[in-house]
Amino acid sequence: MPSAELKHTFHIAAPPTAVFAHLAEPSHYIGLSPLLVAVRDVRRDGGTVHYTAVERFRFLGLLRHDNVIGVTLVAAPEGLPESAEISGEVRSPGRVRMGYRFAIDRHGSGSVVTDTLNLQTPAGLLRFSLSQAGAVQRARARVLTERLARSV
């Protein structure tokens, strides 16, 4: 299957512990992505969380499609308070797969976050998936930065 990687690095005024705590909680992803409208069926097993998320796509402003996806989230806090990692996998209908990783590192009194996405799609879907994932990645950086600036 065709694949590609997207990487986006950004700074947040909050320390790594606050960024990690926010990204380790599935319900906090609602609104971090302009597509994500619901999180349900959350199951925790130590540092691993499995849940179902609902992405809402709109086509031509009229048609709506809710894409139900399975998500695995692995929280690795071992390097805190200096660094931490959140990683996992998203499985979407239509055989779209995405691995993700947030590397969180102390930078002065705040953090630098590197958001890496690895997409695998069936032929013909890579360009659309990349455009959607890139837009979500940029929006996530903006919203996360705004959310955590209020808590500092």
mmCIF file with all atom_site columns, C-alpha atoms in Angstrom, residues 6 35 55-60 65 67 92-93 96 119 121-136 138:
data_model
loop_
_atom_site.group_PDB
_atom_site.id
_atom_site.type_symbol
_atom_site.label_atom_id
_atom_site.label_alt_id
_atom_site.label_comp_id
_atom_site.label_asym_id
_atom_site.label_entity_id
_atom_site.label_seq_id
_atom_site.pdbx_PDB_ins_code
_atom_site.Cartn_x
_atom_site.Cartn_y
_atom_site.Cartn_z
_atom_site.occupancy
_atom_site.B_iso_or_equiv
_atom_site.pdbx_formal_charge
_atom_site.auth_seq_id
_atom_site.auth_comp_id
_atom_site.auth_asym_id
_atom_site.auth_atom_id
_atom_site.pdbx_PDB_model_num
ATOM 1  C CA . LEU A 1 6   ? 4.202   13.901 7.937  1.00 0.00 ? 6   LEU A CA 1
ATOM 2  C CA . LEU A 1 35  ? -12.766 16.232 12.270 1.00 0.00 ? 35  LEU A CA 1
ATOM 3  C CA . GLU A 1 55  ? -14.451 11.666 12.573 1.00 0.00 ? 55  GLU A CA 1
ATOM 4  C CA . ARG A 1 56  ? -17.017 13.755 10.732 1.00 0.00 ? 56  ARG A CA 1
ATOM 5  C CA . PHE A 1 57  ? -16.335 14.605 7.087  1.00 0.00 ? 57  PHE A CA 1
ATOM 6  C CA . ARG A 1 58  ? -18.439 17.089 5.155  1.00 0.00 ? 58  ARG A CA 1
ATOM 7  C CA . PHE A 1 59  ? -18.558 17.021 1.382  1.00 0.00 ? 59  PHE A CA 1
ATOM 8  C CA . LEU A 1 60  ? -19.777 19.993 -0.635 1.00 0.00 ? 60  LEU A CA 1
ATOM 9  C CA . HIS A 1 65  ? -20.032 11.066 6.616  1.00 0.00 ? 65  HIS A CA 1
ATOM 10 C CA . ASN A 1 67  ? -15.982 7.716  9.943  1.00 0.00 ? 67  ASN A CA 1
ATOM 11 C CA . SER A 1 92  ? -10.022 3.412  9.716  1.00 0.00 ? 92  SER A CA 1
ATOM 12 C CA . PRO A 1 93  ? -12.525 1.677  7.441  1.00 0.00 ? 93  PRO A CA 1
ATOM 13 C CA . VAL A 1 96  ? -6.467  3.445  5.954  1.00 0.00 ? 96  VAL A CA 1
ATOM 14 C CA . LEU A 1 119 ? 0.015   6.975  6.758  1.00 0.00 ? 119 LEU A CA 1
ATOM 15 C CA . THR A 1 121 ? -3.648  3.862  2.367  1.00 0.00 ? 121 THR A CA 1
ATOM 16 C CA . PRO A 1 122 ? -5.029  1.860  -0.496 1.00 0.00 ? 122 PRO A CA 1
ATOM 17 C CA . ALA A 1 123 ? -4.040  3.146  -3.937 1.00 0.00 ? 123 ALA A CA 1
ATOM 18 C CA . GLY A 1 124 ? -5.889  6.327  -4.832 1.00 0.00 ? 124 GLY A CA 1
ATOM 19 C CA . LEU A 1 125 ? -6.471  7.540  -1.265 1.00 0.00 ? 125 LEU A CA 1
ATOM 20 C CA . LEU A 1 126 ? -2.990  8.742  -0.291 1.00 0.00 ? 126 LEU A CA 1
ATOM 21 C CA . ARG A 1 127 ? -3.294  12.310 -1.614 1.00 0.00 ? 127 ARG A CA 1
ATOM 22 C CA . PHE A 1 128 ? -6.682  12.883 0.078  1.00 0.00 ? 128 PHE A CA 1
ATOM 23 C CA . SER A 1 129 ? -5.477  11.260 3.326  1.00 0.00 ? 129 SER A CA 1
ATOM 24 C CA . LEU A 1 130 ? -2.304  13.373 3.350  1.00 0.00 ? 130 LEU A CA 1
ATOM 25 C CA . SER A 1 131 ? -4.217  16.617 2.829  1.00 0.00 ? 131 SER A CA 1
ATOM 26 C CA . GLN A 1 132 ? -6.655  15.756 5.639  1.00 0.00 ? 132 GLN A CA 1
ATOM 27 C CA . ALA A 1 133 ? -3.905  14.578 8.023  1.00 0.00 ? 133 ALA A CA 1
ATOM 28 C CA . GLY A 1 134 ? -1.744  17.644 7.342  1.00 0.00 ? 134 GLY A CA 1
ATOM 29 C CA . ALA A 1 135 ? -4.658  20.000 8.047  1.00 0.00 ? 135 ALA A CA 1
ATOM 30 C CA . VAL A 1 136 ? -5.487  18.114 11.242 1.00 0.00 ? 136 VAL A CA 1
ATOM 31 C CA . ARG A 1 138 ? -1.611  21.982 11.936 1.00 0.00 ? 138 ARG A CA 1
#
